[in-house]
Coordinates of C-alpha atoms in Angstrom, one line a residue:
M156 CA 0.0 0.0 0.0
P157 CA 1.3 3.5 -0.8
H158 CA 1.0 4.7 2.8
T159 CA 2.9 1.7 4.2
R160 CA 5.7 2.4 1.7
A161 CA 5.7 6.1 2.7
R162 CA 6.2 5.2 6.4
L163 CA 9.0 2.8 5.5
L164 CA 10.7 5.5 3.5
V165 CA 10.5 7.9 6.5
V166 CA 12.6 5.4 8.5
L167 CA 15.1 4.8 5.7
V168 CA 15.6 8.5 4.9
V169 CA 16.3 9.3 8.6
L170 CA 18.7 6.3 9.0
S171 CA 20.6 7.2 5.8
G172 CA 21.2 10.8 6.8
F173 CA 19.0 12.5 4.2
L174 CA 17.2 14.6 6.9
T175 CA 18.6 18.1 6.7
V176 CA 17.6 20.7 9.2
A177 CA 18.5 24.3 10.1
G178 CA 22.2 24.9 10.2
S179 CA 23.1 22.0 8.0
P180 CA 25.2 23.1 5.1
P181 CA 23.9 22.1 1.7
A182 CA 26.0 19.4 0.0
T183 CA 28.2 20.4 -2.9
A184 CA 28.4 18.2 -6.0
A185 CA 28.5 18.4 -9.7
T186 CA 25.1 19.3 -11.2
P187 CA 23.8 17.1 -14.0
P188 CA 25.0 18.1 -17.4
D189 CA 22.5 19.7 -19.8
S190 CA 22.3 16.4 -21.7
L191 CA 21.1 14.5 -18.6
W192 CA 17.3 14.0 -18.2
F193 CA 16.0 17.0 -20.1
D194 CA 18.2 18.6 -22.7
G195 CA 18.7 17.0 -26.1
T196 CA 15.5 14.9 -25.9
A197 CA 12.6 15.3 -28.3
L198 CA 9.0 15.2 -27.1
T199 CA 6.4 12.8 -28.2
V200 CA 2.8 12.3 -27.3
S201 CA 2.0 9.2 -25.3
N202 CA -1.1 8.3 -23.3
G203 CA -2.5 11.8 -23.8
R204 CA 0.6 13.6 -22.4
F205 CA 3.8 15.2 -23.8
T206 CA 6.6 12.8 -22.9
D207 CA 10.4 13.0 -23.2
A208 CA 12.8 10.3 -24.1
T209 CA 12.8 8.8 -20.6
G210 CA 9.0 8.6 -20.6
R211 CA 8.5 11.4 -18.2
E212 CA 5.4 13.5 -18.5
V213 CA 6.4 17.1 -19.6
V214 CA 4.5 20.3 -19.0
L215 CA 5.2 23.3 -21.3
R216 CA 4.9 26.7 -19.7
G217 CA 6.0 30.0 -21.2
Y218 CA 4.9 32.8 -23.5
D219 CA 4.1 33.8 -27.0
V220 CA 7.1 35.4 -28.7
S221 CA 6.2 37.9 -29.9
G222 CA 3.4 40.1 -31.2
E223 CA 6.2 42.2 -32.7
A224 CA 6.0 39.6 -35.6
K225 CA 2.5 41.1 -36.4
L226 CA 4.2 44.5 -37.1
A227 CA 6.1 45.8 -40.1
E228 CA 8.8 47.7 -38.2
N229 CA 11.1 44.7 -38.0
G230 CA 9.9 43.0 -41.1
G231 CA 7.6 40.4 -39.5
L232 CA 10.3 39.2 -37.1
P233 CA 9.8 38.9 -33.4
F234 CA 13.0 40.9 -32.8
A235 CA 15.1 43.6 -34.3
S236 CA 18.3 41.5 -33.9
V237 CA 19.6 38.2 -32.6
T238 CA 21.1 40.0 -29.7
D239 CA 17.7 41.2 -28.7
A240 CA 16.4 37.7 -29.1
R241 CA 19.1 36.3 -26.8
T242 CA 18.3 39.0 -24.2
S243 CA 14.6 38.2 -24.3
A244 CA 15.2 34.4 -24.1
R245 CA 17.4 34.6 -21.1
A246 CA 15.0 37.0 -19.3
L247 CA 12.0 34.8 -20.2
R248 CA 13.7 31.8 -18.6
A249 CA 15.1 33.7 -15.6
L250 CA 12.4 36.2 -14.8
G251 CA 9.3 34.6 -16.4
G252 CA 9.9 31.0 -15.4
G253 CA 9.2 29.7 -18.8
N254 CA 10.5 26.5 -20.3
S255 CA 9.0 26.9 -23.8
V256 CA 7.7 29.5 -26.3
R257 CA 5.3 29.7 -29.1
F258 CA 7.3 31.5 -31.8
L259 CA 5.4 33.7 -34.3
L260 CA 6.2 33.6 -38.0
S261 CA 4.6 35.6 -40.9
W262 CA 3.3 34.2 -44.2
A263 CA 3.5 37.7 -45.7
Y264 CA 7.2 37.9 -45.1
A265 CA 8.0 34.3 -45.8
E266 CA 6.4 34.5 -49.3
P267 CA 6.2 38.2 -50.3
V268 CA 6.1 37.1 -54.0
R269 CA 3.9 34.2 -55.0
G270 CA 5.9 31.0 -55.3
R271 CA 9.1 32.6 -54.0
V272 CA 10.2 32.0 -50.4
D273 CA 12.3 34.7 -48.9
T274 CA 15.3 32.8 -47.5
A275 CA 16.7 35.9 -45.9
Y276 CA 13.6 36.1 -43.8
L277 CA 13.7 32.4 -42.9
A278 CA 17.4 32.8 -42.0
A279 CA 16.7 35.7 -39.7
A280 CA 13.7 34.0 -38.1
T281 CA 15.7 30.8 -37.6
D282 CA 18.6 32.7 -36.0
Q283 CA 16.2 34.3 -33.5
M284 CA 14.5 31.0 -32.8
R285 CA 18.0 29.5 -32.1
A286 CA 18.5 32.1 -29.4
F287 CA 15.6 30.5 -27.5
L288 CA 16.7 26.9 -28.1
D289 CA 20.2 27.7 -26.9
A290 CA 18.6 29.2 -23.7
G291 CA 17.2 25.7 -22.9
L292 CA 13.7 26.5 -24.1
R293 CA 11.5 24.3 -26.2
V294 CA 9.9 26.1 -29.2
Y295 CA 6.9 25.6 -31.4
P296 CA 6.6 27.9 -34.5
D297 CA 3.2 29.4 -35.3
F298 CA 2.2 30.8 -38.7
H299 CA 0.3 33.7 -37.2
Q300 CA -2.7 35.5 -38.6
D301 CA -5.4 37.9 -37.3
L302 CA -8.1 39.3 -39.5
Y303 CA -6.4 37.5 -42.3
S304 CA -4.0 40.3 -43.5
R305 CA -2.9 43.8 -42.9
H306 CA -3.3 44.4 -46.6
L307 CA -7.1 44.3 -46.3
F308 CA -7.1 47.5 -44.3
D309 CA -6.9 51.1 -45.5
P310 CA -4.1 53.4 -44.3
D311 CA -6.6 55.4 -42.2
S312 CA -8.5 52.4 -40.8
W313 CA -9.2 52.1 -37.1
Y314 CA -7.9 48.5 -37.3
T315 CA -5.2 46.3 -38.9
G316 CA -4.5 42.7 -39.4
D317 CA -1.6 40.4 -40.1
G318 CA -0.9 37.1 -41.9
A319 CA -1.4 36.8 -45.7
P320 CA 0.8 38.6 -48.2
R321 CA -0.4 41.4 -50.4
W322 CA -0.5 39.3 -53.5
A323 CA -3.0 36.9 -51.8
V324 CA -5.3 39.9 -51.0
D325 CA -5.0 41.4 -54.5
L326 CA -6.3 38.2 -56.0
G327 CA -9.6 38.4 -54.1
G328 CA -10.9 41.8 -55.2
Y329 CA -12.4 42.2 -51.7
P330 CA -14.8 45.0 -50.8
D331 CA -13.6 48.1 -48.9
E332 CA -13.1 47.0 -45.3
S333 CA -15.5 48.2 -42.6
C334 CA -16.4 46.9 -39.2
G335 CA -19.4 49.1 -38.7
I336 CA -20.0 49.8 -35.0
C337 CA -17.2 47.8 -33.4
F338 CA -15.8 48.4 -29.9
F339 CA -13.1 45.6 -30.1
W340 CA -10.8 44.6 -33.0
G341 CA -12.0 41.0 -32.8
Q342 CA -15.5 42.0 -34.0
N343 CA -14.0 42.4 -37.5
I344 CA -13.8 38.6 -37.6
T345 CA -17.6 38.3 -37.9
Q346 CA -18.6 41.8 -39.0
N347 CA -16.0 43.0 -41.6
G348 CA -17.1 41.9 -45.1
A349 CA -13.6 42.0 -46.5
V350 CA -12.2 39.9 -43.7
K351 CA -15.0 37.3 -43.9
A352 CA -14.6 37.0 -47.7
A353 CA -10.9 36.6 -47.5
Q354 CA -11.1 33.9 -44.8
Y355 CA -13.7 32.1 -46.9
D356 CA -11.5 32.1 -49.9
F357 CA -8.6 30.7 -48.1
W358 CA -10.5 27.7 -46.7
H359 CA -12.1 27.0 -50.0
N360 CA -8.7 27.2 -51.7
R361 CA -9.8 30.0 -54.1
H362 CA -7.0 31.0 -56.4
G363 CA -4.9 28.2 -54.9
L364 CA -4.3 30.2 -51.7
R365 CA -4.4 27.3 -49.3
D366 CA -2.1 25.2 -51.5
A367 CA 0.3 28.1 -51.8
F368 CA 0.4 28.5 -48.0
L369 CA 1.0 24.8 -47.5
T370 CA 3.9 24.9 -50.0
T371 CA 5.5 27.8 -48.1
A372 CA 5.0 26.1 -44.8
Q373 CA 6.8 23.0 -46.1
R374 CA 9.7 25.1 -47.4
T375 CA 9.8 26.9 -44.1
M376 CA 9.9 23.7 -42.1
T377 CA 12.6 22.3 -44.4
Y378 CA 14.7 25.4 -43.9
I379 CA 14.4 25.3 -40.1
R380 CA 15.3 21.6 -39.9
E381 CA 18.3 22.0 -42.2
H382 CA 19.7 25.0 -40.4
L383 CA 19.4 23.8 -36.8
T384 CA 21.7 21.3 -35.2
E385 CA 20.3 17.9 -34.3
G386 CA 20.1 18.9 -30.6
Q387 CA 18.4 22.2 -31.4
F388 CA 15.9 20.6 -33.7
A389 CA 15.1 18.0 -31.0
H390 CA 13.8 20.9 -28.9
I391 CA 11.3 21.9 -31.6
V392 CA 8.0 20.6 -30.2
G393 CA 5.9 20.7 -33.3
F394 CA 4.2 23.3 -35.5
D395 CA 1.0 25.4 -35.0
P396 CA -0.2 25.7 -38.6
Y397 CA -2.8 28.5 -38.4
N398 CA -3.7 30.9 -35.6
E399 CA -7.4 31.1 -34.6
P400 CA -9.0 29.6 -37.6
F401 CA -12.6 30.7 -38.5
A402 CA -14.7 30.0 -41.6
G403 CA -15.3 33.7 -42.5
T404 CA -18.8 32.8 -43.8
Y405 CA -20.4 29.4 -43.6
D406 CA -21.9 27.8 -46.6
P407 CA -25.7 27.3 -46.6
G408 CA -26.7 24.7 -44.0
Q409 CA -23.1 24.5 -42.8
S410 CA -22.4 24.5 -39.0
S411 CA -19.2 25.1 -37.2
R412 CA -18.8 21.4 -36.7
V413 CA -19.4 20.6 -40.3
W414 CA -16.9 23.3 -41.4
E415 CA -14.3 21.8 -39.1
R416 CA -15.0 18.3 -40.5
D417 CA -15.1 19.3 -44.2
L418 CA -12.5 22.1 -44.4
L419 CA -10.4 22.6 -41.3
W420 CA -9.5 19.0 -40.6
P421 CA -8.5 18.2 -44.2
F422 CA -6.2 21.3 -44.0
Y423 CA -4.5 19.8 -40.9
T424 CA -4.1 16.4 -42.5
A425 CA -2.6 18.2 -45.6
F426 CA -0.3 20.1 -43.2
R427 CA 0.6 16.9 -41.5
A428 CA 1.8 15.5 -44.9
R429 CA 3.9 18.6 -45.5
M430 CA 5.5 18.2 -42.1
D431 CA 6.4 14.6 -43.0
A432 CA 7.9 15.7 -46.3
A433 CA 9.9 18.4 -44.5
G434 CA 11.5 15.9 -42.1
W435 CA 9.2 16.7 -39.1
Q436 CA 7.4 13.3 -39.1
D437 CA 8.2 12.7 -35.5
K438 CA 6.7 16.0 -34.3
P439 CA 3.0 16.7 -33.9
V440 CA 0.6 19.2 -35.6
L441 CA -0.6 21.5 -32.9
A442 CA -4.1 21.8 -34.3
E443 CA -6.4 24.6 -33.3
P444 CA -10.2 24.1 -33.5
N445 CA -12.7 26.9 -34.4
L446 CA -11.5 29.9 -32.6
F447 CA -14.8 30.3 -30.8
W448 CA -14.9 26.7 -29.6
N449 CA -14.2 27.4 -26.0
S450 CA -15.5 31.0 -25.7
N451 CA -17.0 31.8 -22.3
I452 CA -19.7 33.9 -24.0
S453 CA -22.6 31.6 -24.9
S454 CA -23.6 33.7 -27.9
Q455 CA -20.1 33.2 -29.4
R456 CA -19.5 29.6 -28.4
H457 CA -19.6 27.3 -31.4
E458 CA -20.0 23.6 -31.5
G459 CA -16.6 22.2 -32.5
G460 CA -13.3 21.1 -30.9
L461 CA -12.5 18.8 -33.9
L462 CA -15.3 16.5 -32.7
D463 CA -15.3 14.5 -36.0
A464 CA -11.6 14.0 -36.3
G465 CA -11.7 10.8 -34.3
R466 CA -8.9 10.0 -31.9
L467 CA -6.1 12.3 -32.8
G468 CA -3.4 10.2 -31.5
P469 CA 0.3 11.1 -31.1
R470 CA 0.6 13.0 -34.4
Y471 CA -1.8 15.8 -33.4
V472 CA -2.2 17.9 -30.3
L473 CA -5.4 19.7 -29.3
N474 CA -4.3 23.4 -29.3
T475 CA -6.7 26.0 -28.1
H476 CA -6.8 29.6 -26.7
F477 CA -8.6 31.0 -23.7
Y478 CA -9.5 34.5 -22.9
D479 CA -12.2 35.7 -20.5
Q480 CA -14.3 37.6 -23.0
K481 CA -16.8 38.6 -20.3
A482 CA -14.0 40.2 -18.2
I483 CA -12.5 41.9 -21.3
S484 CA -15.9 43.3 -22.3
G485 CA -16.1 45.3 -19.1
I486 CA -19.8 44.8 -19.1
L487 CA -20.6 41.1 -18.9
M488 CA -18.5 40.4 -15.7
W489 CA -18.6 42.8 -12.8
G490 CA -15.9 42.7 -10.3
N491 CA -12.8 40.5 -10.3
A492 CA -12.2 36.8 -11.0
S493 CA -12.3 34.5 -8.1
D494 CA -11.1 31.1 -6.9
G495 CA -12.0 28.4 -9.4
Q496 CA -13.4 30.9 -12.0
Y497 CA -12.0 29.0 -15.0
A498 CA -12.1 25.4 -13.7
G499 CA -14.9 24.5 -16.0
D500 CA -13.5 26.3 -19.1
L501 CA -10.1 24.7 -18.8
G502 CA -11.6 21.4 -17.6
A503 CA -13.4 21.3 -21.0
V504 CA -9.9 21.4 -22.7
R505 CA -8.7 18.5 -20.6
D506 CA -11.9 16.5 -21.4
R507 CA -11.7 17.2 -25.1
A508 CA -8.1 16.2 -25.3
A509 CA -8.7 13.0 -23.3
A510 CA -11.6 12.1 -25.6
A511 CA -9.3 12.7 -28.6
G512 CA -6.6 10.6 -27.1
T513 CA -3.9 13.3 -27.2
A514 CA -2.2 16.0 -25.2
A515 CA -3.5 19.6 -24.9
V516 CA -1.9 23.0 -24.9
V517 CA -3.5 26.4 -24.3
S518 CA -1.2 28.3 -26.7
E519 CA -2.7 31.7 -25.8
F520 CA -4.3 33.2 -22.7
G521 CA -4.0 36.6 -21.1
H522 CA -5.8 39.8 -20.2
P523 CA -5.3 43.6 -21.0
L524 CA -2.9 45.4 -18.7
S525 CA -4.3 48.9 -19.4
G526 CA -7.7 50.4 -20.0
T527 CA -10.9 50.2 -18.2
V528 CA -10.7 46.4 -17.5
A529 CA -7.0 46.3 -16.5
G530 CA -7.9 46.2 -12.8
K531 CA -9.2 42.7 -13.3
A532 CA -5.8 41.4 -14.6
P533 CA -4.3 40.2 -11.3
T534 CA -7.2 38.0 -10.5
V535 CA -8.0 36.9 -14.0
L536 CA -4.5 35.8 -14.7
K537 CA -4.2 34.1 -11.3
A538 CA -7.4 32.2 -12.0
M539 CA -6.2 31.2 -15.4
Y540 CA -2.9 29.8 -14.0
Q541 CA -4.9 28.1 -11.3
G542 CA -7.1 26.5 -13.9
L543 CA -4.0 25.3 -15.9
D544 CA -2.6 23.7 -12.7
S545 CA -5.7 21.9 -11.6
R546 CA -9.4 21.6 -12.4
V547 CA -10.2 21.8 -8.7
K548 CA -10.6 25.3 -7.1
G549 CA -8.4 26.1 -4.2
A550 CA -11.0 26.0 -1.5
A551 CA -11.7 22.3 -2.4
W552 CA -8.3 21.1 -3.5
W553 CA -7.1 19.6 -0.2
S554 CA -10.3 17.7 0.2
D555 CA -10.5 16.4 -3.4
P556 CA -7.0 16.4 -4.9
A557 CA -7.6 13.4 -7.0
A558 CA -9.9 15.4 -9.2
S559 CA -7.1 17.7 -10.2
G560 CA -6.6 16.2 -13.6
P561 CA -3.4 16.6 -15.7
V562 CA -1.5 19.9 -15.5
L563 CA -2.1 21.8 -18.7
S564 CA 0.6 23.2 -20.9
G565 CA 0.1 26.9 -21.7
Q566 CA 1.7 30.0 -23.2
Q567 CA 0.7 33.4 -21.9
W568 CA 0.1 36.2 -24.5
Q569 CA 2.7 37.8 -24.7
W570 CA 6.4 38.5 -24.2
D571 CA 7.4 41.6 -26.1
I572 CA 10.5 43.5 -24.9
Y573 CA 9.6 46.4 -27.1
H574 CA 6.4 47.2 -25.3
G575 CA 5.8 51.0 -25.3
R576 CA 8.9 51.6 -27.6
H577 CA 7.5 50.6 -31.0
Q578 CA 7.8 52.7 -34.2
E579 CA 5.0 51.0 -36.2
P580 CA 3.4 52.9 -39.2
M581 CA -0.1 51.5 -38.9
N582 CA -1.2 50.0 -42.2
G583 CA 1.8 51.7 -43.8
N584 CA 0.6 55.2 -42.8
P585 CA 3.6 57.5 -42.0
D586 CA 1.2 59.9 -40.3
K587 CA 0.0 57.2 -37.9
V588 CA 3.1 55.8 -36.2
L589 CA 2.2 53.7 -33.1
T590 CA 4.6 53.7 -30.2
A591 CA 2.5 52.8 -27.2
A592 CA 1.7 49.4 -25.6
D593 CA 1.8 46.5 -28.1
A594 CA 1.3 48.9 -31.2
W595 CA -1.4 46.7 -32.6
N596 CA -5.1 47.4 -32.4
D597 CA -4.8 49.1 -29.0
E598 CA -3.7 45.9 -27.4
D599 CA -1.6 46.0 -24.2
L600 CA -0.9 42.4 -22.9
S601 CA 2.9 42.1 -22.8
A602 CA 4.2 40.8 -19.5
V603 CA 7.5 42.5 -20.0
R604 CA 9.2 45.6 -21.2
L605 CA 12.6 47.3 -21.3
D606 CA 13.3 49.9 -18.6
D607 CA 15.1 53.2 -19.3
S608 CA 18.5 51.4 -18.8
G609 CA 17.6 48.8 -21.3
A610 CA 17.1 46.0 -18.8
V611 CA 14.2 43.5 -19.2
T612 CA 11.6 44.2 -16.5
L613 CA 8.4 42.4 -15.7
R614 CA 5.1 44.4 -15.9
Q615 CA 3.2 42.0 -13.7
D616 CA 3.7 40.5 -10.3
A617 CA 6.7 38.1 -10.4
R618 CA 4.9 35.9 -7.9
L619 CA 2.2 35.3 -10.5
L620 CA 4.5 34.7 -13.5
D621 CA 7.5 32.9 -12.2
R622 CA 5.7 29.8 -10.9
L623 CA 6.4 26.5 -9.4
Y624 CA 5.2 23.8 -11.8
P625 CA 6.1 20.1 -12.6
S626 CA 8.1 20.5 -15.8
A627 CA 8.9 16.7 -16.0
T628 CA 7.2 14.0 -14.0
A629 CA 8.6 10.5 -13.8
G630 CA 5.3 8.7 -14.1
T631 CA 1.9 10.3 -14.0
T632 CA 0.8 13.4 -12.2
L633 CA -2.2 12.7 -9.9
A634 CA -2.6 16.1 -8.3
F635 CA -0.9 19.5 -8.3
T636 CA -1.6 22.9 -6.9
Y637 CA 0.4 26.1 -6.4
E638 CA -0.4 29.0 -4.0
D639 CA 1.5 31.9 -5.5
R640 CA 0.4 34.6 -3.0
S641 CA 0.3 37.1 -5.9
R642 CA -1.1 40.5 -5.2
D643 CA -4.0 42.5 -6.4
G644 CA -2.7 45.9 -5.4
S645 CA -1.9 45.6 -1.7
T646 CA -4.1 42.6 -1.2
V647 CA -2.5 39.2 -1.0
L648 CA -4.5 36.7 -3.0
T649 CA -4.6 33.4 -1.0
W650 CA -7.1 31.1 -2.6
N651 CA -5.7 27.8 -1.4
P652 CA -5.0 28.0 2.3
V653 CA -3.7 24.9 4.1
P654 CA -6.7 23.5 6.0
G655 CA -6.8 23.4 9.8
S656 CA -6.7 19.6 9.6
L657 CA -3.0 19.9 8.7
P658 CA -1.8 22.2 11.5
S659 CA 1.9 21.4 11.2
V660 CA 1.9 21.9 7.4
A661 CA 0.1 25.2 7.9
R662 CA 2.7 26.3 10.5
L663 CA 5.5 25.3 8.2
V664 CA 4.1 27.1 5.2
G665 CA 3.1 30.2 7.2
S666 CA 2.5 33.1 4.8
G667 CA 4.9 31.8 2.2
Q668 CA 4.3 30.4 -1.3
Y669 CA 3.9 26.7 -1.6
G670 CA 3.1 23.9 -4.1
V671 CA 2.1 20.3 -3.7
L672 CA 2.7 17.5 -6.3
V673 CA 1.4 14.0 -6.0
W674 CA 2.5 11.6 -8.7
R675 CA 2.6 7.9 -9.4
S676 CA 6.2 6.9 -10.2
D677 CA 6.9 4.4 -13.0
G678 CA 10.2 3.4 -11.5
T679 CA 12.4 5.3 -14.1
A680 CA 15.8 6.4 -13.0
A681 CA 15.1 9.9 -14.2
P682 CA 13.9 12.3 -11.5
T683 CA 10.7 14.3 -11.3
E684 CA 11.5 18.0 -11.9
L685 CA 9.8 21.1 -10.8
H686 CA 10.8 24.6 -11.9
L687 CA 11.9 26.6 -8.9
P688 CA 10.9 30.3 -9.1
A689 CA 13.5 32.9 -8.2
S690 CA 11.5 33.4 -5.0
F691 CA 12.6 29.9 -3.9
P692 CA 16.4 30.2 -3.3
A693 CA 17.8 26.8 -2.3
S694 CA 18.9 28.3 1.0
A695 CA 15.2 29.1 1.9
T696 CA 13.4 26.2 0.3
T697 CA 11.8 23.4 2.3
V698 CA 10.7 20.1 0.8
V699 CA 8.5 17.7 2.8
S700 CA 8.2 14.4 0.9
D701 CA 8.0 10.7 1.4
L702 CA 11.4 10.8 -0.4
G703 CA 13.0 12.9 2.2
T704 CA 12.4 16.0 4.4
V705 CA 14.9 18.7 3.5
Y706 CA 15.5 22.3 4.5
A707 CA 18.0 24.0 2.0
P708 CA 18.2 21.2 -0.6
P709 CA 21.7 20.2 -1.7
S710 CA 23.1 20.3 -5.2
Y711 CA 22.2 17.3 -7.3
T712 CA 24.0 14.0 -7.0
P713 CA 22.5 10.6 -8.1
A714 CA 22.3 9.6 -4.4
A715 CA 20.2 12.6 -3.3
P716 CA 16.5 12.0 -3.5
V717 CA 15.8 15.7 -3.1
A718 CA 18.2 18.1 -4.7
V719 CA 18.5 21.3 -6.8
A720 CA 20.2 21.8 -10.2
P721 CA 20.4 24.5 -12.8
E722 CA 17.9 24.5 -15.6
P723 CA 19.5 23.9 -19.0
G724 CA 20.6 26.9 -20.9
G725 CA 22.8 28.7 -18.4
T726 CA 20.3 31.4 -17.5
G727 CA 20.6 31.0 -13.8
S728 CA 17.2 29.5 -13.3
R729 CA 16.9 26.3 -11.2
R730 CA 14.9 23.1 -10.9
L731 CA 14.1 20.8 -8.0
L732 CA 14.8 17.1 -8.7
L733 CA 12.9 14.4 -6.8
T734 CA 14.2 10.9 -7.4
A735 CA 11.8 8.1 -6.4
P736 CA 13.6 4.7 -5.7
D737 CA 10.6 2.6 -6.7
P738 CA 7.2 2.7 -8.4
G739 CA 4.2 3.9 -6.4
V740 CA 2.5 7.1 -5.2
H741 CA 4.8 9.8 -4.0
Y742 CA 4.2 13.4 -2.8
A743 CA 6.2 16.5 -2.2
L744 CA 5.3 19.8 -0.5
V745 CA 7.7 22.7 -1.6
T746 CA 7.6 26.0 0.3
N747 CA 9.6 29.1 0.9
G748 CA 7.6 30.0 4.0
A749 CA 9.8 28.3 6.6
T750 CA 12.8 29.8 8.4
A751 CA 15.1 27.2 9.9
P752 CA 12.3 24.7 10.7
T753 CA 13.0 22.3 13.5
A754 CA 13.3 18.6 13.0
D755 CA 10.2 18.0 15.0
L756 CA 8.1 20.4 12.8
L757 CA 9.4 18.8 9.7
A758 CA 8.6 15.3 11.0
A759 CA 5.1 16.4 12.1
A760 CA 4.4 17.9 8.7
R761 CA 5.5 14.8 7.0
A762 CA 3.3 12.6 9.2
E763 CA 0.3 14.8 8.3
L764 CA 1.1 14.7 4.6
T765 CA 1.7 11.0 4.6
A766 CA -1.7 10.3 6.1
W767 CA -3.3 12.8 3.7
A768 CA -1.6 11.4 0.6
A769 CA -2.6 7.8 1.5
R770 CA -6.1 8.6 0.3
I771 CA -5.0 9.4 -3.2
S772 CA -4.7 6.5 -5.6

């Protein structure tokens, strides 16, 4: 029984000297090389999860890099230079706590002339992508589009788009763009006749547009594979073929579900064939359903989610976005988000992926950081991260941890170091140069900016963004939660307090941050890894686990069941390694709230957690 094994381990750990308390110096030993456990291993999809070469369950967390690719100022590239890309990558890892990025590319700049791929653009994009790979981050490229193309919009328009090249728009002879009475740029998707007609033409392959896109995508993927090293290419997760697909206009009698079945899914299978031809056959298509599939506004929600694609299996991943449209509207949701606000929305993502037999990734989520609804951001983002971590709200987590479900992968929109420093002539208009915020349709969602000295600075609470999460689990995650103690102004947001039934655990955690992971080990020699936020220095981190009870974990050695090591990439970020000696259910509480805890308090907290974890199977 798991609880019997846990009690036995307590005795073995104490006898073998792994119990470290206040005043004990951390052990010094060589940390694992980058090639050990994590780096250099490609991901696959197995049993509905991302897995690495050792079979560990991998969670991808990070940001979209970057909305700058939507702009013309740097030629559709995320960065002005490779140097800027390296600066951004290191900061994303060290300040933002990410282990992965969704990397934006532009069809317009990849194929500015029909049939002719711009290899200079591909070379620059690949060089910038390499900066993130070399920083130890996994990458998945995304051919991004919004409102189909900037070339649909007039120089004096209120709005703009990105995506398709000018030649693709010129073929359509579309009407003059107009959104009518629109308060948000996204209303153009369903109200702007030019946008709707252009989207319709793409999906119906008018003028061979879809085929041209697929050919450019194949050439792009071939170029990337040929110009990365084997180790770098191993860290390419897969490819996101098309951002936020929508029909434009449905054919008579056609529903969203039928459109997905007859037009969207065949596009993904065609893209899959192009990936195979480009040498990406071992990497999945990150397939997005109808953009409105998981909207939390009932009038927008469409039936979909690739329901008729069957079991997607390991060659496709369910890839969706989530924004709280009610909160963004400023009208449909009064007040702030609360504990468990998005458990149902993100639970639907877990359920759909499970039914499809594949992994899931939420490749965009976020909330505006300025304007009338910006005050909701601290709670909305906390609730979104909470929903990615677990499908159980904080108030119920300790009493029902087994209902947590898998930890979801997700990328926050967005990471743009040029925030507030743009020089973007909107729709090519030299009299309308945008400098503020994200410089695109009045958006302001970047989690980061450069300060006056040129240093990368977070625009949001570091406690919210740099999070504890299980980046690689040796076996299967059974339950996970993280109480980040992030702030809404001066208010500390504590949605998952330790219950009174665990008094020693509550005393140990105090007012600090903490996370709890429960997993079923499969007996692999590779350790379970959790990203350690910068707020968890090894000297102030406490781990209470059936594997050992440690204050100030030592540097990694194969003999240490609880240890700390650098993250790959040399950015200074760190990971906690938990090595289970045998298969079975294991748990670990990780907190920065304790100051020199006594051996008695650590033992009492472990006894409480061992009894609590025995109920989870």
